[in-house]
Amino acid sequence: MLDDEPGRKRRRLWVHPIVAQRPQKGQFHKLYTDLRQDANKFKSYCRMSIETFDYLLICLHPDLNFMDTCMRHSISAEQRLLVTLRFLATGNSFASLHFEFLLGISTISGIVCHTCKVIWQRLREAVMPTPTAADWLRIADGFYQSAQFPNCIGALNGKHIRVKKPPHSGSRYFNYKQYFLVVLMALADSDYKFVIVDIGAYGSTSDSRIFSVSRMGERLRQNQLALPEPSRLPGSAGPPAPFVIVADEGFAVSPHLMRPFPRRDLDVRKRIFNYRLTRARRYVECAFGILSSKWRVFQSSIQIKPDNATLVIQACVMLYNFTRIHDASTDADLGLNMTSSVSLDLNRPGRPGTAGLAVRELFADYVISPEGALSWQMDAIRGSR
């Protein structure tokens, strides 16, 4: 008999008496029906509307529905999804959820990891499809309308997500902030939705390095992102400008990636460019803020293995975009042409950033030209250094 094997802990109970009371006292059975009678309470509990939850359940049901056996009844797809959403929405430990839903701790762990994997697989193509040239043009138009930054196809940054220290990992996950983390590298559009993400890089690695070795960075360097052909900036008679991603000082400048000018010895032209770029770059920072506010698992250290933490992050990103799309209506958060003197040659020899510097100069000339200047930009930079 297995129970008689030496060194094996003997199981005392098949089902603990407290867990056996789940149909009568578990949170799903006691609260779920009542929550569906109050739309506001339901959204506060699940971080999405009732209609969005129902549609999400339809999308995931084939992979969350299991057969009953002669030994026990299976946990329903609704309960599996609700347990997972509650974990993501609160960041509570599996032990806390055990006492709320009266499910075993290991059962909850398995449910959360499996459901997160299903969410990533089922929703990825629907809420984060591979962008086409038409998608990039739509995103660029959004940035020009909302941030007045032309030819911008996204704002890029990395978010540091704390995790439990993995055993035998050395300093790979240890960051200068003095805790262990993995990195979510994301490109966001002007609607605060994520367009492309790279998840799971070591916390000890810089954002620039993570982007450089990521699939997103490699495809950008090899011109495999289906970017539109360069076009003239609005109202300009200068040379065509490439479509660019905006980022902060932690990234290296390139023909398709713009970063601010260094902070030393800034003249008015450079300060205006930095201001205009920052107005576009803030969208990814806001997206990270909305993500953390909605899915509060990010507000403390994720106490699971890094591989499973990656599944949690992937699920949160998918659910974030999913709710931004389906709950958009109720989810409030947050003269004369001047010819540029810059001659662009994206294939010019020299350091990899040389062509990128020329592109930045073109944009810097444009934002102070009559065609590209904003009426309030001088007031915005007054007093800054």
mmCIF file of C-alpha atoms in Angstrom:
data_model
loop_
_atom_site.group_PDB
_atom_site.id
_atom_site.type_symbol
_atom_site.label_atom_id
_atom_site.label_comp_id
_atom_site.label_asym_id
_atom_site.label_seq_id
_atom_site.Cartn_x
_atom_site.Cartn_y
_atom_site.Cartn_z
ATOM 1 C CA MET A 1 0.000 0.000 0.000
ATOM 2 C CA LEU A 2 1.184 3.552 -0.764
ATOM 3 C CA ASP A 3 0.392 4.699 2.760
ATOM 4 C CA ASP A 4 2.781 2.062 4.126
ATOM 5 C CA GLU A 5 5.773 3.226 2.081
ATOM 6 C CA PRO A 6 8.641 4.371 4.339
ATOM 7 C CA GLY A 7 9.170 8.137 4.459
ATOM 8 C CA ARG A 8 5.770 8.931 2.941
ATOM 9 C CA LYS A 9 3.519 11.188 4.998
ATOM 10 C CA ARG A 10 0.261 9.418 5.752
ATOM 11 C CA ARG A 11 -2.798 11.306 4.597
ATOM 12 C CA ARG A 12 -5.038 11.949 7.568
ATOM 13 C CA LEU A 13 -8.214 13.011 5.745
ATOM 14 C CA TRP A 14 -9.566 12.530 2.235
ATOM 15 C CA VAL A 15 -11.392 15.877 2.487
ATOM 16 C CA HIS A 16 -11.013 18.216 5.462
ATOM 17 C CA PRO A 17 -14.342 18.792 7.246
ATOM 18 C CA ILE A 18 -14.081 22.566 6.674
ATOM 19 C CA VAL A 19 -13.462 22.104 2.943
ATOM 20 C CA ALA A 20 -16.352 19.658 2.811
ATOM 21 C CA GLN A 21 -18.661 22.553 3.719
ATOM 22 C CA ARG A 22 -17.811 24.445 0.520
ATOM 23 C CA PRO A 23 -21.298 24.038 -1.065
ATOM 24 C CA GLN A 24 -22.877 25.620 2.021
ATOM 25 C CA LYS A 25 -20.270 28.139 3.247
ATOM 26 C CA GLY A 26 -17.813 28.745 0.397
ATOM 27 C CA GLN A 27 -17.620 32.315 -0.901
ATOM 28 C CA PHE A 28 -18.560 31.313 -4.440
ATOM 29 C CA HIS A 29 -21.743 29.554 -3.360
ATOM 30 C CA LYS A 30 -22.763 32.189 -0.802
ATOM 31 C CA LEU A 31 -21.797 35.433 -2.561
ATOM 32 C CA TYR A 32 -21.643 34.946 -6.322
ATOM 33 C CA THR A 33 -25.406 34.945 -6.971
ATOM 34 C CA ASP A 34 -25.919 38.028 -4.795
ATOM 35 C CA LEU A 35 -23.054 39.870 -6.512
ATOM 36 C CA ARG A 36 -24.714 39.409 -9.889
ATOM 37 C CA GLN A 37 -27.686 41.403 -8.576
ATOM 38 C CA ASP A 38 -25.518 44.522 -8.098
ATOM 39 C CA ALA A 39 -23.477 45.623 -11.123
ATOM 40 C CA ASN A 40 -21.238 48.006 -9.156
ATOM 41 C CA LYS A 41 -20.399 45.484 -6.456
ATOM 42 C CA PHE A 42 -19.712 42.815 -9.065
ATOM 43 C CA LYS A 43 -17.318 45.091 -10.948
ATOM 44 C CA SER A 44 -15.529 46.010 -7.739
ATOM 45 C CA TYR A 45 -15.164 42.321 -6.870
ATOM 46 C CA CYS A 46 -14.117 40.998 -10.299
ATOM 47 C CA ARG A 47 -12.646 44.168 -11.870
ATOM 48 C CA MET A 48 -15.002 43.873 -14.840
ATOM 49 C CA SER A 49 -18.688 44.227 -15.629
ATOM 50 C CA ILE A 50 -21.117 41.324 -15.485
ATOM 51 C CA GLU A 51 -21.463 41.334 -19.282
ATOM 52 C CA THR A 52 -17.682 41.261 -19.761
ATOM 53 C CA PHE A 53 -17.333 38.446 -17.220
ATOM 54 C CA ASP A 54 -19.980 36.393 -19.006
ATOM 55 C CA TYR A 55 -18.324 36.913 -22.379
ATOM 56 C CA LEU A 56 -14.920 36.027 -20.912
ATOM 57 C CA LEU A 57 -16.409 32.851 -19.440
ATOM 58 C CA ILE A 58 -17.768 31.867 -22.854
ATOM 59 C CA CYS A 59 -14.311 32.355 -24.380
ATOM 60 C CA LEU A 60 -12.554 30.269 -21.722
ATOM 61 C CA HIS A 61 -15.223 27.665 -20.926
ATOM 62 C CA PRO A 62 -13.952 24.873 -23.233
ATOM 63 C CA ASP A 63 -10.616 24.784 -21.371
ATOM 64 C CA LEU A 64 -12.013 25.335 -17.857
ATOM 65 C CA ASN A 65 -14.786 22.743 -17.903
ATOM 66 C CA PHE A 66 -13.931 19.298 -16.477
ATOM 67 C CA MET A 67 -15.935 16.104 -16.083
ATOM 68 C CA ASP A 68 -17.330 14.835 -12.796
ATOM 69 C CA THR A 69 -15.989 11.488 -11.617
ATOM 70 C CA CYS A 70 -17.260 8.766 -9.321
ATOM 71 C CA MET A 71 -14.874 10.088 -6.662
ATOM 72 C CA ARG A 72 -15.871 13.776 -6.637
ATOM 73 C CA HIS A 73 -17.601 16.596 -8.502
ATOM 74 C CA SER A 74 -15.435 18.862 -10.631
ATOM 75 C CA ILE A 75 -15.005 22.561 -9.841
ATOM 76 C CA SER A 76 -17.104 24.577 -12.274
ATOM 77 C CA ALA A 77 -15.608 26.889 -14.894
ATOM 78 C CA GLU A 78 -17.336 29.869 -13.242
ATOM 79 C CA GLN A 79 -15.755 29.126 -9.882
ATOM 80 C CA ARG A 80 -12.319 28.574 -11.428
ATOM 81 C CA LEU A 81 -12.489 31.917 -13.205
ATOM 82 C CA LEU A 82 -13.800 33.723 -10.113
ATOM 83 C CA VAL A 83 -11.026 32.336 -7.897
ATOM 84 C CA THR A 84 -8.408 33.421 -10.429
ATOM 85 C CA LEU A 85 -9.860 36.905 -10.862
ATOM 86 C CA ARG A 86 -9.996 37.337 -7.098
ATOM 87 C CA PHE A 87 -6.335 36.366 -6.789
ATOM 88 C CA LEU A 88 -5.322 38.801 -9.535
ATOM 89 C CA ALA A 89 -7.553 41.577 -8.200
ATOM 90 C CA THR A 90 -6.317 41.381 -4.592
ATOM 91 C CA GLY A 91 -2.946 39.632 -4.564
ATOM 92 C CA ASN A 92 -4.154 37.607 -1.564
ATOM 93 C CA SER A 93 -2.173 34.472 -0.793
ATOM 94 C CA PHE A 94 -3.455 31.043 -1.737
ATOM 95 C CA ALA A 95 -3.851 30.370 1.990
ATOM 96 C CA SER A 96 -6.221 33.345 2.320
ATOM 97 C CA LEU A 97 -8.224 32.238 -0.703
ATOM 98 C CA HIS A 98 -8.363 28.742 0.827
ATOM 99 C CA PHE A 99 -10.364 30.083 3.780
ATOM 100 C CA GLU A 100 -12.583 32.243 1.541
ATOM 101 C CA PHE A 101 -13.528 29.689 -1.107
ATOM 102 C CA LEU A 102 -12.954 26.542 1.015
ATOM 103 C CA LEU A 103 -10.758 24.967 -1.639
ATOM 104 C CA GLY A 104 -7.457 23.254 -0.924
ATOM 105 C CA ILE A 105 -4.346 25.429 -1.159
ATOM 106 C CA SER A 106 -2.767 23.178 -3.786
ATOM 107 C CA THR A 107 -6.093 23.102 -5.639
ATOM 108 C CA ILE A 108 -6.196 26.905 -5.750
ATOM 109 C CA SER A 109 -2.600 27.010 -6.937
ATOM 110 C CA GLY A 110 -3.393 24.625 -9.772
ATOM 111 C CA ILE A 111 -6.574 26.509 -10.697
ATOM 112 C CA VAL A 112 -4.851 29.907 -10.827
ATOM 113 C CA CYS A 113 -1.880 28.726 -12.897
ATOM 114 C CA HIS A 114 -4.048 26.737 -15.334
ATOM 115 C CA THR A 115 -6.603 29.528 -15.761
ATOM 116 C CA CYS A 116 -3.894 32.143 -16.319
ATOM 117 C CA LYS A 117 -2.361 29.962 -19.019
ATOM 118 C CA VAL A 118 -5.767 29.522 -20.681
ATOM 119 C CA ILE A 119 -6.418 33.284 -20.562
ATOM 120 C CA TRP A 120 -3.124 33.963 -22.344
ATOM 121 C CA GLN A 121 -3.706 31.312 -24.994
ATOM 122 C CA ARG A 122 -7.374 32.095 -25.660
ATOM 123 C CA LEU A 123 -7.281 35.912 -25.625
ATOM 124 C CA ARG A 124 -3.913 36.708 -27.150
ATOM 125 C CA GLU A 125 -4.967 36.800 -30.793
ATOM 126 C CA ALA A 126 -8.197 38.626 -29.973
ATOM 127 C CA VAL A 127 -6.913 41.433 -27.742
ATOM 128 C CA MET A 128 -3.253 41.708 -28.795
ATOM 129 C CA PRO A 129 -2.974 40.617 -32.443
ATOM 130 C CA THR A 130 0.230 41.090 -34.431
ATOM 131 C CA PRO A 131 0.033 44.686 -35.736
ATOM 132 C CA THR A 132 -0.229 45.335 -39.449
ATOM 133 C CA ALA A 133 0.811 48.471 -41.346
ATOM 134 C CA ALA A 134 -2.786 49.714 -41.063
ATOM 135 C CA ASP A 135 -2.711 49.174 -37.288
ATOM 136 C CA TRP A 136 0.524 51.162 -36.973
ATOM 137 C CA LEU A 137 -1.003 54.037 -38.973
ATOM 138 C CA ARG A 138 -4.066 54.020 -36.695
ATOM 139 C CA ILE A 139 -1.839 54.093 -33.607
ATOM 140 C CA ALA A 140 0.262 56.914 -35.082
ATOM 141 C CA ASP A 141 -2.883 58.934 -35.777
ATOM 142 C CA GLY A 142 -3.970 58.401 -32.169
ATOM 143 C CA PHE A 143 -0.682 59.731 -30.807
ATOM 144 C CA TYR A 144 -0.805 62.747 -33.123
ATOM 145 C CA GLN A 145 -4.367 63.579 -32.075
ATOM 146 C CA SER A 146 -3.835 63.094 -28.329
ATOM 147 C CA ALA A 147 -0.156 63.949 -27.781
ATOM 148 C CA GLN A 148 0.660 65.968 -30.930
ATOM 149 C CA PHE A 149 3.689 63.781 -31.621
ATOM 150 C CA PRO A 150 3.770 62.742 -35.304
ATOM 151 C CA ASN A 151 4.787 59.366 -36.741
ATOM 152 C CA CYS A 152 4.697 57.732 -33.287
ATOM 153 C CA ILE A 153 3.716 54.055 -33.208
ATOM 154 C CA GLY A 154 3.959 53.465 -29.475
ATOM 155 C CA ALA A 155 5.432 54.347 -26.100
ATOM 156 C CA LEU A 156 7.938 51.853 -24.673
ATOM 157 C CA ASN A 157 9.067 51.116 -21.124
ATOM 158 C CA GLY A 158 9.697 48.314 -18.670
ATOM 159 C CA LYS A 159 7.820 47.623 -15.428
ATOM 160 C CA HIS A 160 9.615 45.920 -12.542
ATOM 161 C CA ILE A 161 7.433 43.286 -10.888
ATOM 162 C CA ARG A 162 8.515 41.891 -7.550
ATOM 163 C CA VAL A 163 8.644 38.124 -7.120
ATOM 164 C CA LYS A 164 9.656 35.658 -4.440
ATOM 165 C CA LYS A 165 13.365 34.862 -4.574
ATOM 166 C CA PRO A 166 13.781 31.692 -6.639
ATOM 167 C CA PRO A 167 16.047 29.087 -5.019
ATOM 168 C CA HIS A 168 19.588 28.855 -6.371
ATOM 169 C CA SER A 169 19.060 31.907 -8.607
ATOM 170 C CA GLY A 170 21.992 33.939 -7.313
ATOM 171 C CA SER A 171 21.688 37.593 -8.319
ATOM 172 C CA ARG A 172 19.921 37.068 -11.659
ATOM 173 C CA TYR A 173 16.590 38.392 -10.387
ATOM 174 C CA PHE A 174 18.119 40.911 -7.942
ATOM 175 C CA ASN A 175 17.737 44.550 -8.958
ATOM 176 C CA TYR A 176 19.410 47.786 -7.891
ATOM 177 C CA LYS A 177 16.171 48.541 -6.024
ATOM 178 C CA GLN A 178 17.217 45.794 -3.608
ATOM 179 C CA TYR A 179 14.513 43.230 -4.318
ATOM 180 C CA PHE A 180 13.934 40.332 -6.689
ATOM 181 C CA LEU A 181 11.876 40.933 -9.794
ATOM 182 C CA VAL A 182 11.005 40.064 -13.359
ATOM 183 C CA VAL A 183 10.463 42.667 -16.066
ATOM 184 C CA LEU A 184 7.378 43.404 -18.153
ATOM 185 C CA MET A 185 8.570 45.218 -21.291
ATOM 186 C CA ALA A 186 5.594 46.791 -23.058
ATOM 187 C CA LEU A 187 4.703 48.981 -26.007
ATOM 188 C CA ALA A 188 1.485 50.959 -25.434
ATOM 189 C CA ASP A 189 -0.754 52.983 -27.737
ATOM 190 C CA SER A 190 -2.580 56.254 -27.058
ATOM 191 C CA ASP A 191 -5.641 54.359 -25.765
ATOM 192 C CA TYR A 192 -3.497 52.935 -22.940
ATOM 193 C CA LYS A 193 -3.671 49.440 -24.431
ATOM 194 C CA PHE A 194 -0.630 47.198 -24.803
ATOM 195 C CA VAL A 195 0.394 46.480 -28.382
ATOM 196 C CA ILE A 196 3.419 44.207 -27.841
ATOM 197 C CA VAL A 197 4.842 42.782 -24.602
ATOM 198 C CA ASP A 198 7.909 40.818 -23.552
ATOM 199 C CA ILE A 199 7.619 39.155 -20.133
ATOM 200 C CA GLY A 200 9.966 37.359 -17.780
ATOM 201 C CA ALA A 201 13.405 38.922 -18.239
ATOM 202 C CA TYR A 202 15.770 38.874 -15.252
ATOM 203 C CA GLY A 203 15.515 41.859 -12.920
ATOM 204 C CA SER A 204 19.273 42.393 -12.952
ATOM 205 C CA THR A 205 19.203 43.241 -16.674
ATOM 206 C CA SER A 206 18.800 46.829 -17.883
ATOM 207 C CA ASP A 207 15.728 47.875 -19.862
ATOM 208 C CA SER A 208 17.864 48.690 -22.886
ATOM 209 C CA ARG A 209 19.462 45.249 -22.878
ATOM 210 C CA ILE A 210 16.118 43.494 -22.367
ATOM 211 C CA PHE A 211 14.620 45.326 -25.328
ATOM 212 C CA SER A 212 17.695 44.691 -27.473
ATOM 213 C CA VAL A 213 17.575 40.904 -27.046
ATOM 214 C CA SER A 214 13.783 40.611 -27.025
ATOM 215 C CA ARG A 215 11.883 39.383 -30.049
ATOM 216 C CA MET A 216 10.313 42.832 -30.326
ATOM 217 C CA GLY A 217 13.711 44.532 -30.471
ATOM 218 C CA GLU A 218 15.136 42.012 -32.935
ATOM 219 C CA ARG A 219 12.167 42.368 -35.276
ATOM 220 C CA LEU A 220 12.421 46.157 -35.099
ATOM 221 C CA ARG A 221 16.118 46.074 -36.051
ATOM 222 C CA GLN A 222 15.436 43.653 -38.910
ATOM 223 C CA ASN A 223 12.466 45.688 -40.208
ATOM 224 C CA GLN A 224 10.051 42.797 -39.605
ATOM 225 C CA LEU A 225 7.321 44.710 -37.742
ATOM 226 C CA ALA A 226 5.447 45.666 -40.932
ATOM 227 C CA LEU A 227 6.006 49.365 -40.229
ATOM 228 C CA PRO A 228 4.609 51.847 -42.768
ATOM 229 C CA GLU A 229 6.982 53.524 -45.189
ATOM 230 C CA PRO A 230 8.530 56.806 -43.933
ATOM 231 C CA SER A 231 6.317 59.833 -44.542
ATOM 232 C CA ARG A 232 6.705 63.567 -44.216
ATOM 233 C CA LEU A 233 5.742 65.078 -40.899
ATOM 234 C CA PRO A 234 2.380 66.908 -41.000
ATOM 235 C CA GLY A 235 2.664 70.170 -42.911
ATOM 236 C CA SER A 236 6.387 69.733 -43.471
ATOM 237 C CA ALA A 237 8.234 69.926 -46.790
ATOM 238 C CA GLY A 238 11.256 68.159 -45.364
ATOM 239 C CA PRO A 239 12.436 64.624 -46.049
ATOM 240 C CA PRO A 240 10.205 61.668 -45.097
ATOM 241 C CA ALA A 241 10.575 60.662 -41.454
ATOM 242 C CA PRO A 242 10.395 57.054 -40.243
ATOM 243 C CA PHE A 243 7.727 55.918 -37.817
ATOM 244 C CA VAL A 244 9.222 55.793 -34.334
ATOM 245 C CA ILE A 245 8.763 54.443 -30.816
ATOM 246 C CA VAL A 246 9.253 56.894 -27.941
ATOM 247 C CA ALA A 247 11.139 55.826 -24.800
ATOM 248 C CA ASP A 248 13.094 57.277 -21.883
ATOM 249 C CA GLU A 249 16.827 57.747 -21.311
ATOM 250 C CA GLY A 250 17.283 54.073 -20.454
ATOM 251 C CA PHE A 251 17.081 53.061 -24.111
ATOM 252 C CA ALA A 252 19.501 53.553 -26.990
ATOM 253 C CA VAL A 253 18.479 55.873 -29.811
ATOM 254 C CA SER A 254 17.949 54.277 -33.241
ATOM 255 C CA PRO A 255 16.167 55.210 -36.473
ATOM 256 C CA HIS A 256 12.908 53.784 -35.089
ATOM 257 C CA LEU A 257 13.397 54.559 -31.379
ATOM 258 C CA MET A 258 13.519 58.077 -29.996
ATOM 259 C CA ARG A 259 14.803 59.030 -26.559
ATOM 260 C CA PRO A 260 15.219 62.516 -25.011
ATOM 261 C CA PHE A 261 18.325 64.601 -25.461
ATOM 262 C CA PRO A 262 20.782 64.298 -22.552
ATOM 263 C CA ARG A 263 19.895 66.673 -19.726
ATOM 264 C CA ARG A 264 23.156 68.634 -19.809
ATOM 265 C CA ASP A 265 23.501 71.837 -21.875
ATOM 266 C CA LEU A 266 19.956 71.811 -23.226
ATOM 267 C CA ASP A 267 18.979 74.712 -25.456
ATOM 268 C CA VAL A 268 15.372 75.738 -26.055
ATOM 269 C CA ARG A 269 15.041 73.513 -29.120
ATOM 270 C CA LYS A 270 16.153 70.398 -27.229
ATOM 271 C CA ARG A 271 14.030 71.187 -24.197
ATOM 272 C CA ILE A 272 10.938 71.533 -26.372
ATOM 273 C CA PHE A 273 11.692 68.221 -28.078
ATOM 274 C CA ASN A 274 12.118 66.518 -24.694
ATOM 275 C CA TYR A 275 8.819 67.995 -23.527
ATOM 276 C CA ARG A 276 6.977 66.837 -26.640
ATOM 277 C CA LEU A 277 8.478 63.348 -26.455
ATOM 278 C CA THR A 278 7.588 63.059 -22.763
ATOM 279 C CA ARG A 279 3.957 63.945 -23.530
ATOM 280 C CA ALA A 280 3.828 60.926 -25.824
ATOM 281 C CA ARG A 281 5.849 58.640 -23.558
ATOM 282 C CA ARG A 282 3.525 59.152 -20.574
ATOM 283 C CA TYR A 283 0.939 56.813 -22.105
ATOM 284 C CA VAL A 284 2.922 53.690 -21.263
ATOM 285 C CA GLU A 285 3.505 54.968 -17.712
ATOM 286 C CA CYS A 286 -0.232 55.578 -17.329
ATOM 287 C CA ALA A 287 -0.970 52.123 -18.739
ATOM 288 C CA PHE A 288 1.290 50.539 -16.108
ATOM 289 C CA GLY A 289 -0.452 52.583 -13.409
ATOM 290 C CA ILE A 290 -3.919 51.481 -14.545
ATOM 291 C CA LEU A 291 -2.711 47.869 -14.771
ATOM 292 C CA SER A 292 -1.424 47.916 -11.176
ATOM 293 C CA SER A 293 -4.509 49.686 -9.871
ATOM 294 C CA LYS A 294 -6.904 47.204 -11.466
ATOM 295 C CA TRP A 295 -4.917 44.007 -10.822
ATOM 296 C CA ARG A 296 -3.412 44.539 -7.373
ATOM 297 C CA VAL A 297 -1.380 41.374 -7.450
ATOM 298 C CA PHE A 298 1.329 43.760 -8.731
ATOM 299 C CA GLN A 299 1.265 45.904 -5.599
ATOM 300 C CA SER A 300 3.173 43.352 -3.541
ATOM 301 C CA SER A 301 5.649 40.562 -4.180
ATOM 302 C CA ILE A 302 4.145 37.658 -6.146
ATOM 303 C CA GLN A 303 4.783 34.664 -3.892
ATOM 304 C CA ILE A 304 5.026 31.955 -6.535
ATOM 305 C CA LYS A 305 7.743 30.543 -8.781
ATOM 306 C CA PRO A 306 9.007 32.816 -11.599
ATOM 307 C CA ASP A 307 7.555 30.566 -14.317
ATOM 308 C CA ASN A 308 4.129 30.767 -12.697
ATOM 309 C CA ALA A 309 4.603 34.493 -12.025
ATOM 310 C CA THR A 310 5.115 34.912 -15.767
ATOM 311 C CA LEU A 311 1.756 33.187 -16.353
ATOM 312 C CA VAL A 312 0.121 35.597 -13.888
ATOM 313 C CA ILE A 313 1.631 38.636 -15.644
ATOM 314 C CA GLN A 314 0.571 37.322 -19.056
ATOM 315 C CA ALA A 315 -2.995 36.819 -17.829
ATOM 316 C CA CYS A 316 -3.161 40.300 -16.299
ATOM 317 C CA VAL A 317 -1.963 41.904 -19.533
ATOM 318 C CA MET A 318 -4.587 40.007 -21.525
ATOM 319 C CA LEU A 319 -7.363 40.845 -19.055
ATOM 320 C CA TYR A 320 -6.238 44.476 -18.991
ATOM 321 C CA ASN A 321 -6.615 44.819 -22.764
ATOM 322 C CA PHE A 322 -9.806 42.735 -22.693
ATOM 323 C CA THR A 323 -11.491 45.060 -20.197
ATOM 324 C CA ARG A 324 -10.158 48.185 -21.922
ATOM 325 C CA ILE A 325 -11.948 46.988 -25.062
ATOM 326 C CA HIS A 326 -15.196 45.647 -23.614
ATOM 327 C CA ASP A 327 -15.637 47.997 -20.631
ATOM 328 C CA ALA A 328 -14.358 51.091 -22.441
ATOM 329 C CA SER A 329 -17.562 53.091 -21.987
ATOM 330 C CA THR A 330 -17.581 52.638 -18.205
ATOM 331 C CA ASP A 331 -13.861 52.289 -17.473
ATOM 332 C CA ALA A 332 -12.843 55.922 -16.981
ATOM 333 C CA ASP A 333 -9.264 56.247 -15.705
ATOM 334 C CA LEU A 334 -7.912 57.145 -15.771
ATOM 335 C CA GLY A 335 1.311 78.779 -43.098
ATOM 336 C CA LEU A 336 4.765 78.576 -44.972
ATOM 337 C CA ASN A 337 6.477 75.235 -45.100
ATOM 338 C CA MET A 338 9.932 74.994 -43.595
ATOM 339 C CA THR A 339 12.420 72.674 -45.235
ATOM 340 C CA SER A 340 14.574 70.899 -42.679
ATOM 341 C CA SER A 341 18.332 71.177 -42.968
ATOM 342 C CA VAL A 342 18.686 67.538 -41.887
ATOM 343 C CA SER A 343 19.376 65.085 -44.711
ATOM 344 C CA LEU A 344 18.300 61.598 -43.666
ATOM 345 C CA ASP A 345 20.153 58.481 -44.702
ATOM 346 C CA LEU A 346 19.031 55.582 -42.526
ATOM 347 C CA ASN A 347 21.748 53.346 -43.969
ATOM 348 C CA ARG A 348 24.633 55.769 -43.430
ATOM 349 C CA PRO A 349 27.827 54.219 -42.032
ATOM 350 C CA GLY A 350 28.989 54.736 -38.468
ATOM 351 C CA ARG A 351 27.764 53.734 -35.071
ATOM 352 C CA PRO A 352 24.318 52.096 -34.926
ATOM 353 C CA GLY A 353 22.888 55.233 -33.302
ATOM 354 C CA THR A 354 24.172 57.659 -35.938
ATOM 355 C CA ALA A 355 21.102 57.363 -38.162
ATOM 356 C CA GLY A 356 18.907 57.569 -35.079
ATOM 357 C CA LEU A 357 20.542 60.847 -34.052
ATOM 358 C CA ALA A 358 19.754 62.274 -37.497
ATOM 359 C CA VAL A 359 16.111 61.239 -37.119
ATOM 360 C CA ARG A 360 15.961 62.887 -33.702
ATOM 361 C CA GLU A 361 17.370 66.104 -35.158
ATOM 362 C CA LEU A 362 14.645 66.069 -37.791
ATOM 363 C CA PHE A 363 11.924 65.740 -35.156
ATOM 364 C CA ALA A 364 13.587 68.426 -33.011
ATOM 365 C CA ASP A 365 13.576 70.835 -35.979
ATOM 366 C CA TYR A 366 9.940 70.041 -36.652
ATOM 367 C CA VAL A 367 8.615 70.741 -33.139
ATOM 368 C CA ILE A 368 9.927 74.337 -33.266
ATOM 369 C CA SER A 369 8.808 74.969 -36.851
ATOM 370 C CA PRO A 370 5.574 76.882 -37.594
ATOM 371 C CA GLU A 371 4.031 73.613 -38.797
ATOM 372 C CA GLY A 372 4.914 71.558 -35.720
ATOM 373 C CA ALA A 373 5.015 74.024 -32.806
ATOM 374 C CA LEU A 374 2.321 74.061 -30.103
ATOM 375 C CA SER A 375 1.039 77.366 -28.787
ATOM 376 C CA TRP A 376 1.743 76.450 -25.165
ATOM 377 C CA GLN A 377 5.075 74.612 -25.454
ATOM 378 C CA MET A 378 7.200 77.629 -24.509
ATOM 379 C CA ASP A 379 5.114 78.171 -21.362
ATOM 380 C CA ALA A 380 5.448 74.468 -20.529
ATOM 381 C CA ILE A 381 9.236 74.481 -20.566
ATOM 382 C CA ARG A 382 9.679 77.890 -18.909
ATOM 383 C CA GLY A 383 11.557 77.473 -15.682
ATOM 384 C CA SER A 384 12.734 73.924 -16.521
ATOM 385 C CA ARG A 385 16.374 73.101 -17.074
#
